[in-house]
């Protein structure tokens, strides 16, 4: 009986043994891939020798001798390629970070507007989504960039929509408070506020578990976080001096200048990605059954509590995975900066490739940088997703 | 009895109050329900009054439609004349003018084929053969050299035909590769699975630009020196490799949605792996993933515009080259709006089709 149930122990032609056959398949596949790799590699070697290009990353230490339009760290053309590439990475991270924050805000707003009971609002939101989803991002970037150069006036006739903000074809200039030691202290006060709120929240939770009384953490936290910096500011006798841009010659001086390249890139990325994020937010909110809201109401929760304790935790579970991939898309799309001249990593690496001829190293660097950003984001998001995931029995 | 009659009569006579019917009732319900929505509506109307008239003035009233570039400089409104003047350049690029009917015919064939494929009753093996045959004909039309057609080198392929070739050929060629990758990722064989996972995750982790860079500057290094592949084909390969990774993930989703019982049933009637996949699993899985596949086609269609960066003349780049003519300097908005309309039309039609298909398929499966 048992001999019939188990596999026949006698000799089987190896081809009919799934395990052995699997091994053979894998060996052949790996061999084929290896051979292909070897073929390409040997071709590369022959070609490089023929064109007498030296390989390796030695070029990184050489002088770059090209200028970069904008940079977060000090940089000049006398610096090395390595430093130029770091400038590029920082520029990519800068536009991605600002873009992600604005995209999440705008996308959530539009996603909620899409569900509004106001007919006009919901139609405008859905029109926005259709329009921006269906036009290539690169075309949008070109369009916004052209707007800066062709529609916006020269600094002498700058548009001045709000006091202290000037829109010109050289970029957007706005005033900032003049640097004062009070600002550093205000920042420290804000950090202290965060620490206080952290402990306050723990205490409030403990008290609620022990006594059942709810402490209004949110409003207290808001007051603490606002009051501490303001009090510090007043203690420093409330400095109000502003660094306001002034027209001098052909351009503005002072204030903060957002270059047309950065402005167009940020605008395009945010408007494009927000359309996708809006759809994700809408789907997430719609995925929550109406019964959840009704059940929460029936146990006496207030609307704010229903949102915070019942709807959001469940909707986020649906929203977070696709949202992650959209935000990664934004980061990857920021590489289109190269087309409008914003010096992001791809643009700097491209210039380096053109100057040194180190194509393989350059493209490899581009891939490694983006892979690192993508993989570390997805590791973080997987961790976050696991944390908020439904714990099923 | 009289009472009953009275009520019946009066219910015929009484109309709903004016505040609850017709346009006013609709506005009350949809625009002015509550102070918050009323404020929003009023704000939007005020903003619209501020924004729409200047735009209409610019686009229609102050605009010119058929002038030379020099006359355009005098006009306050939009200079739409740039489009008829450069229409050929933007749509067909540098394709020889006397053979222009060929890409036009190929594009009409493609659109006709797409419309034909929309109908689900036409789906089947026959459709596949029709597609393969038509693709061959379109290739002949573009390339020439057969049936007495004058050969046109691929360096001259540009404009809308190039955009369509890159996206549709790319999608068709990437699909089989994507299915194989998805099957590999679901395989029990560790070696094959890890190869597929590495490929898919790596491609999805990098921007398309880096692959296009690779195609334009690294492919020549990878190939033996006497083998020269032209630029368009190299970009096409990069797009195929890129799209395949995304298709693989979509198909994987379809494979995961298939019940385990299907695999077990197939095994129990003695089908081997190849037969199980071809006869049982894939027909069901691929049907599920048709709507998301259309989504990938849309992004592939939009993404082909990135070939601008490696200096191929697709629709977006021919429009840029029309703008580089000094006669039409300063008309970027008009040209970009025109090109955006073309892209929008294609993408919108595809996406609304995919939504309808999704609804139909869902309906059918619950039937």
XYZ file of C-alpha atoms in Angstrom:
760
model
C 0.000 0.000 0.000
C 2.589 2.459 1.090
C 4.785 1.661 -1.854
C 1.927 2.707 -4.146
C 1.441 6.042 -2.423
C 5.029 7.138 -2.285
C 7.142 7.721 -5.324
C 8.446 4.542 -6.882
C 11.878 4.033 -5.424
C 13.176 2.235 -8.467
C 15.367 3.919 -11.053
C 13.601 6.730 -12.874
C 15.000 8.255 -15.968
C 16.395 11.544 -14.586
C 14.305 13.593 -17.039
C 11.103 12.550 -15.270
C 12.301 13.623 -11.832
C 10.957 17.160 -11.308
C 13.743 18.071 -8.893
C 16.544 17.032 -11.213
C 14.787 18.513 -14.196
C 14.422 21.803 -12.325
C 18.130 21.851 -11.628
C 18.900 21.228 -15.275
C 16.585 24.048 -16.360
C 18.205 26.445 -13.942
C 21.720 25.475 -14.906
C 20.882 26.051 -18.571
C 19.219 29.397 -17.941
C 22.046 30.662 -15.776
C 24.557 29.387 -18.296
C 22.766 31.208 -21.113
C 22.596 34.445 -19.122
C 26.236 34.057 -18.123
C 27.313 33.470 -21.709
C 25.352 36.498 -22.881
C 26.969 38.575 -20.135
C 30.402 37.294 -21.077
C 29.780 38.024 -24.758
C 28.716 41.600 -24.021
C 31.590 42.080 -21.597
C 34.198 40.874 -24.086
C 32.711 43.132 -26.751
C 32.959 46.068 -24.377
C 36.599 45.272 -23.673
C 37.447 45.017 -27.352
C 35.597 48.230 -28.163
C 37.174 50.139 -25.307
C 40.607 49.003 -26.345
C 39.916 50.011 -29.923
C 38.749 53.470 -28.873
C 41.504 53.584 -26.227
C 39.193 54.637 -23.398
C 40.500 53.962 -19.913
C 37.937 52.409 -17.596
C 37.454 52.914 -13.916
C 36.349 55.642 -11.607
C 39.661 57.506 -11.616
C 38.021 60.461 -13.353
C 36.106 61.273 -10.177
C 39.179 62.905 -8.628
C 39.901 65.102 -11.638
C 38.924 68.717 -12.002
C 35.443 68.975 -13.479
C 35.945 72.411 -15.124
C 32.242 73.024 -15.672
C 29.924 75.324 -13.783
C 26.656 74.258 -12.197
C 23.787 76.728 -12.167
C 22.534 76.125 -8.654
C 23.934 74.183 -5.763
C 23.180 73.530 -2.133
C 26.864 73.213 -1.243
C 29.780 75.338 -2.276
C 30.949 74.394 -5.744
C 33.076 75.865 -8.499
C 34.475 74.558 -11.753
C 37.806 73.940 -10.001
C 36.226 71.212 -7.872
C 36.337 67.512 -8.708
C 33.834 65.446 -10.662
C 32.958 63.660 -7.444
C 31.883 66.937 -5.850
C 29.947 67.906 -8.981
C 28.068 64.601 -8.793
C 27.301 65.196 -5.109
C 25.876 68.588 -6.065
C 23.710 66.778 -8.615
C 22.470 64.244 -6.074
C 21.613 67.038 -3.616
C 19.733 68.933 -6.321
C 17.765 65.774 -7.180
C 16.948 65.211 -3.522
C 15.966 68.844 -3.073
C 13.467 68.923 -5.919
C 12.150 65.464 -4.987
C 11.668 66.354 -1.336
C 9.901 69.657 -1.946
C 7.942 68.009 -4.740
C 6.812 65.080 -2.590
C 5.568 67.341 0.213
C 3.620 69.580 -2.167
C 2.317 66.622 -4.185
C 0.909 64.840 -1.162
C -0.825 68.035 -0.011
C -2.222 68.956 -3.433
C -3.106 65.362 -4.323
C -4.995 64.815 -1.063
C -6.841 68.091 -1.533
C -7.887 67.211 -5.086
C -8.764 63.645 -4.112
C -11.116 64.957 -1.424
C -12.456 67.619 -3.792
C -13.225 64.838 -6.272
C -15.606 63.359 -3.672
C -17.133 66.695 -2.711
C -20.914 66.980 -2.702
C -20.447 70.293 -4.488
C -20.980 69.521 -8.162
C -18.703 72.308 -9.369
C -15.819 71.317 -7.103
C -16.001 67.642 -7.978
C -16.204 68.369 -11.732
C -13.221 70.708 -11.597
C -11.241 68.097 -9.669
C -12.055 65.338 -12.138
C -11.266 67.639 -15.064
C -7.913 68.410 -13.496
C -7.164 64.723 -13.005
C -8.043 63.813 -16.603
C -6.119 66.721 -18.062
C -2.873 66.283 -16.172
C -2.809 62.485 -16.255
C -3.137 62.346 -20.005
C -0.394 64.751 -21.056
C 3.232 63.592 -20.970
C 5.179 65.090 -18.097
C 7.989 66.178 -20.391
C 5.562 68.240 -22.477
C 4.258 69.853 -19.289
C 7.808 70.702 -18.245
C 8.529 72.307 -21.617
C 5.279 74.225 -21.364
C 5.977 75.647 -17.903
C 9.538 76.431 -18.850
C 8.343 78.287 -21.937
C 5.841 80.139 -19.737
C 8.698 81.494 -17.654
C 10.611 82.700 -20.670
C 7.887 83.934 -22.972
C 4.990 85.024 -20.821
C 6.512 86.322 -17.634
C 7.916 89.854 -17.849
C 11.509 90.986 -17.401
C 12.571 92.007 -13.865
C 11.857 95.688 -14.609
C 8.150 94.950 -15.194
C 7.983 92.133 -12.660
C 4.560 90.843 -11.667
C 3.934 91.497 -8.002
C 0.936 89.411 -6.927
C 1.662 89.556 -3.177
C 3.822 92.029 -1.279
C 7.424 90.875 -1.404
C 6.926 88.270 -4.166
C 8.047 89.064 -7.700
C 7.498 86.871 -10.749
C 9.902 87.486 -13.608
C 11.410 85.607 -16.496
C 14.527 85.161 -14.363
C 12.585 83.219 -11.771
C 10.430 83.892 -8.753
C 11.949 86.142 -6.090
C 10.514 86.504 -2.617
C 11.507 88.188 0.609
C 12.565 86.329 3.744
C 13.204 87.578 7.282
C 16.720 88.922 7.582
C 18.939 86.426 9.371
C 18.958 87.076 13.088
C 20.106 84.956 16.042
C 16.465 84.815 17.164
C 15.722 82.347 14.327
C 18.137 79.752 15.636
C 16.650 80.081 19.094
C 13.127 79.782 17.679
C 14.120 76.571 15.955
C 15.520 75.207 19.233
C 12.301 76.245 20.983
C 10.311 74.357 18.349
C 12.411 71.216 18.919
C 11.885 71.539 22.677
C 8.163 71.816 21.936
C 8.256 68.542 19.989
C 9.940 66.753 22.889
C 7.337 68.136 25.343
C 4.499 67.021 23.044
C 6.011 63.555 22.784
C 6.004 63.096 26.569
C 2.603 64.762 26.872
C 1.159 62.244 24.453
C 2.596 59.310 26.401
C 1.263 60.693 29.654
C -2.173 61.337 28.141
C -2.377 57.795 26.821
C -1.371 56.342 30.172
C -3.967 58.469 31.924
C -6.660 57.477 29.462
C -5.923 53.802 29.982
C -5.928 54.238 33.755
C -8.902 56.560 34.233
C -10.715 56.680 30.904
C -10.437 60.466 30.754
C -9.440 61.905 27.391
C -6.936 64.735 27.333
C -7.159 67.169 24.365
C -3.667 66.356 23.098
C -4.041 67.870 19.633
C -4.981 71.403 20.686
C -2.497 71.448 23.569
C 0.243 70.324 21.199
C -0.739 72.992 18.689
C -0.565 75.689 21.368
C 2.801 74.469 22.674
C 4.358 74.209 19.206
C 3.203 77.706 18.249
C 3.659 79.479 21.566
C 7.227 78.427 22.359
C 8.802 79.896 19.179
C 6.648 83.031 19.408
C 7.634 83.640 23.025
C 11.293 83.151 22.083
C 10.846 85.635 19.237
C 9.340 88.179 21.633
C 12.190 87.573 24.119
C 14.627 88.598 21.390
C 12.594 91.848 21.146
C 10.712 90.690 18.058
C 13.045 91.374 15.097
C 10.947 92.169 12.014
C 13.612 93.221 9.526
C 12.962 91.588 6.142
C 15.397 90.771 3.379
C 13.205 92.151 0.585
C 14.284 91.784 -3.050
C 15.122 95.120 -4.673
C 15.506 95.909 -8.336
C 19.062 96.900 -9.121
C 20.204 97.114 -12.711
C 18.668 94.293 -14.711
C 17.807 91.908 -11.919
C 16.644 91.651 -8.335
C 19.033 91.562 -5.440
C 18.326 90.073 -2.052
C 15.572 87.708 -1.066
C 15.412 84.137 -2.249
C 15.410 83.410 -5.958
C 13.709 80.314 -7.366
C 15.284 79.728 -10.764
C 12.990 79.199 -13.784
C 14.465 75.708 -14.195
C 13.701 74.682 -10.637
C 10.314 76.407 -10.721
C 9.233 74.755 -13.970
C 10.478 71.332 -12.865
C 8.783 71.551 -9.478
C 5.561 72.859 -10.995
C 5.435 70.150 -13.632
C 6.300 67.304 -11.264
C 3.815 68.401 -8.602
C 0.898 69.077 -10.948
C 1.453 65.821 -12.860
C 1.949 63.506 -9.890
C -0.815 65.142 -7.834
C -3.322 63.988 -10.455
C -2.325 60.386 -9.808
C -2.175 60.838 -6.038
C -5.682 62.339 -6.101
C -7.053 59.190 -7.735
C -5.297 57.038 -5.129
C -6.679 59.103 -2.243
C -10.167 58.995 -3.713
C -10.014 55.218 -4.148
C -8.701 54.834 -0.601
C -11.499 56.852 0.960
C -14.132 55.162 -1.183
C -12.845 51.743 -0.180
C -14.105 52.261 3.359
C -17.548 50.826 3.871
C -20.297 53.248 4.905
C -21.098 50.901 7.771
C -17.796 51.849 9.386
C -18.827 55.491 9.674
C -22.285 54.526 10.913
C -20.880 52.113 13.479
C -18.485 54.780 14.719
C -21.342 57.288 14.987
C -23.477 54.808 16.850
C -20.869 54.398 19.579
C -20.843 58.169 19.961
C -17.621 59.265 18.259
C -17.449 62.819 16.966
C -16.734 63.461 13.225
C -13.086 64.349 13.890
C -12.630 61.198 15.930
C -14.334 59.099 13.272
C -11.866 60.397 10.680
C -8.849 59.943 12.933
C -9.681 56.680 14.657
C -11.800 54.769 12.144
C -11.570 56.004 8.545
C -7.954 57.119 8.161
C -6.254 54.038 9.654
C -8.190 51.840 7.235
C -7.940 54.124 4.203
C -4.190 54.577 4.673
C -3.764 50.841 4.328
C -5.208 51.072 0.828
C -3.489 54.361 0.001
C 0.094 53.834 1.136
C 1.399 51.171 -1.305
C 0.299 52.901 -4.534
C 1.183 56.286 -3.051
C 4.736 55.063 -2.482
C 5.112 54.047 -6.082
C 3.770 57.409 -7.266
C 6.204 59.319 -5.058
C 9.019 57.146 -6.381
C 7.789 57.963 -9.874
C 8.097 61.631 -9.002
C 11.679 61.084 -7.899
C 12.484 59.174 -11.065
C 10.702 61.736 -13.235
C 12.825 64.468 -11.677
C 15.548 63.099 -13.965
C 13.714 64.872 -16.800
C 15.327 68.012 -15.387
C 18.062 67.356 -17.911
C 15.679 68.441 -20.674
C 15.093 71.928 -19.275
C 18.548 72.505 -17.848
C 18.071 72.071 -14.107
C 21.341 70.544 -12.841
C 20.019 67.364 -11.257
C 22.083 64.204 -10.965
C 21.344 62.910 -14.463
C 22.239 66.272 -15.990
C 25.549 66.477 -14.107
C 26.366 62.845 -14.879
C 25.514 63.469 -18.536
C 27.873 66.420 -18.686
C 30.579 64.323 -17.032
C 30.063 61.544 -19.572
C 30.343 64.004 -22.437
C 33.553 65.489 -21.056
C 35.340 62.308 -20.021
C 33.836 59.690 -22.315
C 33.303 57.420 -19.309
C 29.881 56.286 -20.525
C 29.725 52.978 -18.675
C 30.752 54.430 -15.335
C 28.410 57.397 -15.743
C 25.328 55.360 -16.608
C 26.202 52.865 -13.868
C 26.383 55.727 -11.355
C 22.989 57.042 -12.480
C 21.457 53.606 -12.044
C 23.080 53.003 -8.670
C 21.904 56.352 -7.274
C 18.298 55.867 -8.384
C 18.272 52.230 -7.300
C 19.520 53.277 -3.863
C 16.794 55.905 -3.552
C 14.098 53.501 -4.803
C 15.153 50.513 -2.738
C 15.644 52.449 0.492
C 12.260 54.116 0.041
C 10.564 50.798 -0.575
C 12.289 49.228 2.422
C 11.024 52.086 4.594
C 7.558 51.939 3.089
C 7.358 48.160 3.505
C 8.253 48.625 7.154
C 5.615 51.339 7.533
C 3.068 49.274 5.655
C 3.698 46.289 7.905
C 3.188 48.540 10.915
C -0.198 49.774 9.757
C -1.280 46.536 8.077
C -4.338 44.730 9.318
C -3.462 42.182 11.974
C -5.559 39.209 11.013
C -6.167 36.179 13.094
C -64.668 58.039 -1.296
C -64.904 61.689 -2.233
C -62.022 62.355 0.065
C -59.879 59.856 -1.761
C -60.821 61.417 -5.052
C -59.860 64.864 -3.850
C -56.415 63.776 -2.758
C -55.833 61.993 -6.032
C -56.810 65.086 -7.975
C -54.750 67.472 -5.901
C -51.687 65.252 -6.191
C -51.991 65.582 -9.937
C -52.290 69.326 -9.728
C -49.624 70.028 -7.117
C -46.171 70.297 -8.591
C -43.096 70.049 -6.414
C -42.161 73.476 -5.006
C -39.956 75.475 -7.307
C -37.123 75.386 -4.758
C -36.900 71.603 -5.120
C -37.284 71.040 -8.826
C -35.696 72.094 -12.065
C -32.543 74.067 -12.260
C -33.011 75.847 -8.940
C -33.611 72.634 -7.069
C -30.577 71.090 -8.704
C -28.405 74.083 -7.796
C -29.660 74.037 -4.215
C -28.864 70.354 -3.918
C -25.492 70.344 -5.694
C -24.037 73.816 -5.304
C -25.519 75.503 -2.244
C -26.082 72.729 0.283
C -24.693 74.249 3.442
C -22.652 77.382 4.059
C -19.338 75.709 3.227
C -20.363 74.530 -0.207
C -22.094 77.814 -0.961
C -18.918 79.751 -0.146
C -16.889 77.381 -2.307
C -19.274 77.766 -5.229
C -19.203 81.545 -5.011
C -15.415 81.610 -4.747
C -15.082 79.359 -7.795
C -17.504 81.472 -9.809
C -15.586 84.641 -8.911
C -12.287 83.016 -9.866
C -13.781 81.780 -13.142
C -14.961 85.304 -13.984
C -11.415 86.515 -13.397
C -9.675 83.800 -15.393
C -11.910 82.701 -18.232
C -12.517 85.991 -20.109
C -8.790 86.802 -20.489
C -8.171 83.252 -21.695
C -11.016 83.381 -24.203
C -9.725 86.753 -25.385
C -6.250 85.333 -25.831
C -7.260 82.073 -27.475
C -10.135 83.172 -29.696
C -10.916 86.863 -29.884
C -7.488 88.455 -30.186
C -5.965 85.462 -31.925
C -4.909 84.993 -35.531
C -5.271 81.769 -37.447
C -3.684 82.276 -40.819
C -0.861 84.797 -41.017
C 2.880 84.843 -41.393
C 5.178 84.753 -38.412
C 6.062 88.429 -38.772
C 2.420 89.494 -38.585
C 2.046 87.328 -35.489
C 4.478 89.523 -33.572
C 1.960 92.395 -33.764
C -0.937 90.437 -32.287
C -1.845 90.470 -28.614
C -3.647 87.131 -28.605
C -2.641 83.625 -29.565
C -0.795 83.050 -32.803
C -2.432 79.850 -34.005
C -0.999 80.478 -37.468
C 2.089 78.661 -36.291
C 0.227 75.364 -36.490
C -0.986 75.334 -40.115
C 2.391 76.764 -41.149
C 4.282 73.941 -39.421
C 1.680 71.202 -39.537
C 3.682 68.951 -41.822
C 6.863 69.351 -39.801
C 5.147 68.662 -36.485
C 3.149 65.630 -37.592
C 5.418 63.973 -40.161
C 8.793 65.423 -39.259
C 11.491 64.925 -41.840
C 9.791 62.176 -43.839
C 10.137 62.963 -47.573
C 7.143 65.059 -48.619
C 6.398 63.093 -51.794
C 6.074 59.840 -49.796
C 4.126 61.393 -46.957
C 1.010 59.407 -47.824
C 2.784 56.281 -46.614
C 3.080 57.151 -42.908
C -0.397 58.686 -43.172
C -1.791 55.421 -44.519
C 0.094 53.438 -41.873
C -1.348 55.614 -39.114
C -4.873 55.284 -40.505
C -4.358 51.509 -40.590
C -3.203 51.527 -36.991
C -6.143 53.592 -35.788
C -8.557 51.431 -37.794
C -7.009 48.316 -36.315
C -7.334 49.737 -32.815
C -10.992 50.565 -33.411
C -11.537 47.058 -34.766
C -9.827 45.521 -31.722
C -12.038 47.525 -29.373
C -14.932 45.196 -30.025
C -14.595 42.170 -27.803
C -16.415 39.965 -30.295
C -13.432 40.271 -32.607
C -10.943 39.016 -30.030
C -9.299 35.774 -30.907
C -6.496 34.139 -32.832
C -7.672 35.737 -36.059
C -7.174 39.205 -34.574
C -3.612 38.297 -33.675
C -2.856 37.273 -37.268
C -4.525 40.425 -38.572
C -2.308 42.468 -36.265
C 0.883 40.693 -37.295
C 0.025 41.058 -40.969
C -0.879 44.740 -40.619
C 2.276 45.462 -38.662
C 4.245 43.955 -41.520
C 2.396 46.132 -44.038
C 2.925 49.224 -41.866
C 6.627 48.402 -41.619
C 6.815 48.095 -45.410
C 4.967 51.396 -45.817
C 7.375 53.173 -43.490
C 10.574 51.604 -44.703
C 9.842 51.153 -48.377
C 12.107 49.141 -50.641
C 9.413 46.560 -51.430
C 6.674 46.643 -54.073
C 8.397 49.508 -55.834
C 8.171 51.842 -52.845
C 11.102 54.175 -52.495
C 13.214 53.221 -49.457
C 13.227 55.770 -46.636
C 15.976 55.402 -44.058
C 14.825 55.233 -40.482
C 16.774 58.360 -39.543
C 14.029 60.272 -41.343
C 11.194 58.639 -39.412
C 9.840 61.274 -37.116
C 6.802 63.041 -35.760
C 3.589 61.271 -34.816
C 4.403 58.046 -36.746
C 7.582 57.636 -34.711
C 5.702 58.174 -31.445
C 3.125 55.565 -32.454
C 5.768 53.080 -33.617
C 7.787 53.387 -30.427
C 4.782 52.957 -28.172
C 2.723 50.305 -29.990
C 5.559 48.158 -31.313
C 7.201 48.534 -27.934
C 4.089 47.359 -26.117
C 3.528 44.406 -28.463
C 7.114 43.230 -28.242
C 7.301 43.782 -24.497
C 4.178 41.779 -23.722
C 5.556 38.264 -24.340
C 8.743 39.191 -22.493
C 6.704 40.532 -19.597
C 4.619 37.349 -19.404
C 7.764 35.205 -19.344
C 9.237 37.392 -16.594
C 6.046 37.162 -14.564
C 5.979 33.375 -14.893
C 9.657 33.282 -13.942
C 8.999 35.366 -10.859
C 6.295 32.912 -9.770
C 8.454 29.866 -10.553
C 9.550 27.358 -7.913
C 13.050 27.269 -9.330
C 15.151 29.587 -7.178
C 17.703 30.397 -9.847
C 15.165 31.477 -12.414
C 13.024 33.291 -9.880
C 15.885 35.363 -8.519
C 17.029 36.296 -12.020
C 13.551 37.581 -12.827
C 13.174 39.405 -9.506
C 16.510 41.152 -9.952
C 15.657 42.162 -13.511
C 12.180 43.467 -12.676
C 13.169 45.356 -9.545
C 16.239 46.827 -11.154
C 14.392 48.151 -14.173
C 11.544 49.482 -12.062
C 14.012 51.207 -9.783
C 15.676 53.355 -12.416
C 14.215 56.095 -14.614
C 13.565 55.369 -18.302
C 16.044 58.110 -19.150
C 18.938 56.075 -17.800
C 17.967 53.165 -20.052
C 17.676 55.512 -23.021
C 21.108 56.930 -22.218
C 22.349 53.396 -22.056
C 20.808 52.629 -25.435
C 22.309 55.668 -27.069
C 25.815 55.597 -25.603
C 26.400 52.103 -24.225
C 24.747 49.709 -26.688
C 27.367 50.497 -29.333
C 30.020 49.378 -26.853
C 28.185 46.126 -26.146
C 28.033 45.049 -29.765
C 30.781 43.820 -32.071
C 32.250 46.691 -34.011
C 30.910 45.789 -37.448
C 27.361 45.472 -36.161
C 25.682 48.857 -36.289
C 22.126 49.206 -35.086
C 20.370 52.440 -35.838
C 19.335 54.871 -33.151
C 15.594 54.306 -33.347
C 15.921 50.558 -32.968
C 18.217 51.021 -29.967
C 15.723 53.335 -28.295
C 12.993 50.853 -29.153
C 14.924 48.079 -27.431
C 15.335 50.242 -24.333
C 11.600 50.990 -24.272
C 10.797 47.290 -24.691
C 13.124 46.255 -21.859
C 11.628 48.969 -19.647
C 7.969 48.267 -20.427
C 8.419 44.508 -20.013
C 9.282 44.922 -16.326
C 6.076 46.854 -15.692
C 4.009 44.365 -17.701
C 5.551 41.562 -15.675
C 4.253 43.096 -12.457
C 0.767 43.551 -13.884
C 0.673 39.978 -15.187
C 1.957 38.718 -11.858
C -1.044 40.361 -10.241
C -3.296 38.447 -12.641
C -1.511 35.169 -11.920
C -1.912 35.704 -8.187
C -5.622 36.276 -8.621
C -6.106 32.777 -10.066
C -7.408 30.325 -7.519
C -5.055 27.570 -6.427
C -7.740 25.050 -7.308
C -7.165 25.860 -10.964
C -3.522 24.783 -10.747
C -4.443 21.669 -8.784
C -7.235 20.741 -11.178
C -4.908 21.133 -14.143
C -2.295 19.002 -12.430
C -4.815 16.349 -11.516
C -5.821 15.796 -15.126
C -2.167 15.305 -15.946
C -1.245 18.552 -17.685
C 2.396 19.505 -17.493
C 3.637 22.997 -16.573
C 3.591 24.306 -20.124
C 0.097 22.979 -20.802
C -1.227 24.199 -17.458
C -0.053 27.710 -18.172
C -1.071 27.864 -21.808
C -4.471 26.195 -21.532
C -5.671 26.977 -18.016
C -3.873 29.748 -16.164
C -2.779 32.335 -18.721
C -6.094 32.617 -20.592
C -7.777 33.543 -17.311
C -4.964 35.654 -15.900
C -4.405 37.680 -19.055
C -8.099 38.471 -19.269
C -8.040 39.928 -15.782
C -5.082 42.141 -16.565
C -6.371 43.696 -19.782
C -7.514 46.954 -18.130
C -4.243 47.556 -16.258
C -2.383 46.633 -19.456
C -4.138 49.455 -21.253
C -2.875 51.642 -18.403
C 0.671 50.538 -19.210
C 0.084 51.248 -22.876
C -0.960 54.784 -21.930
C 2.167 55.368 -19.890
C 4.297 53.822 -22.641
C 2.664 56.210 -25.077
C 3.444 59.189 -22.850
C 6.920 57.917 -22.003
C 8.007 57.720 -25.631
C 8.249 61.514 -25.456
C 11.420 60.987 -23.417
C 13.319 60.074 -26.572
C 13.596 63.844 -27.047
C 16.479 63.661 -24.604
C 18.494 61.322 -26.814
C 17.670 63.528 -29.836
C 15.145 61.384 -31.656
C 12.499 63.387 -33.466
C 9.225 62.162 -32.055
C 6.086 64.290 -31.965
C 7.353 66.410 -29.088
C 10.751 67.018 -30.641
C 9.405 67.921 -34.088
C 7.229 70.517 -32.386
C 10.316 71.862 -30.651
C 12.157 72.043 -33.934
C 9.216 73.972 -35.422
C 9.657 76.441 -32.575
C 13.378 76.782 -33.176
C 12.584 78.521 -36.464
C 13.167 82.236 -35.709
C 10.020 83.151 -37.634
C 7.854 81.475 -35.010
C 9.811 82.344 -31.879
C 7.577 83.108 -28.949
C 4.718 80.838 -29.981
C 5.659 77.970 -27.693
C 2.379 77.944 -25.781
C 0.330 77.577 -28.963
C 2.422 74.704 -30.331
C 2.630 72.933 -26.988
C -1.140 73.245 -26.489
C -1.686 71.720 -29.935
C 0.681 68.806 -29.250
C -0.821 68.334 -25.787
C -4.235 68.021 -27.437
C -2.959 65.192 -29.648
C -1.458 63.334 -26.693
C -4.547 63.996 -24.606
C -6.869 62.678 -27.282
C -5.010 59.376 -27.600
C -4.549 58.872 -23.862
C -8.067 59.923 -22.937
C -9.646 57.578 -25.462
C -7.495 54.698 -24.262
C -8.162 55.353 -20.601
C -11.911 55.725 -20.995
C -11.888 52.519 -23.037
C -9.981 50.734 -20.297
C -12.472 51.925 -17.684
C -15.417 50.744 -19.762
C -13.724 47.407 -20.361
C -13.064 47.000 -16.662
C -16.718 47.613 -15.865
C -17.830 45.180 -18.586
C -15.463 42.430 -17.504
C -16.455 42.853 -13.873
C -20.110 42.655 -14.816
C -19.531 39.539 -16.842
C -17.621 37.754 -14.106
C -20.345 38.354 -11.526
C -23.022 37.180 -13.920
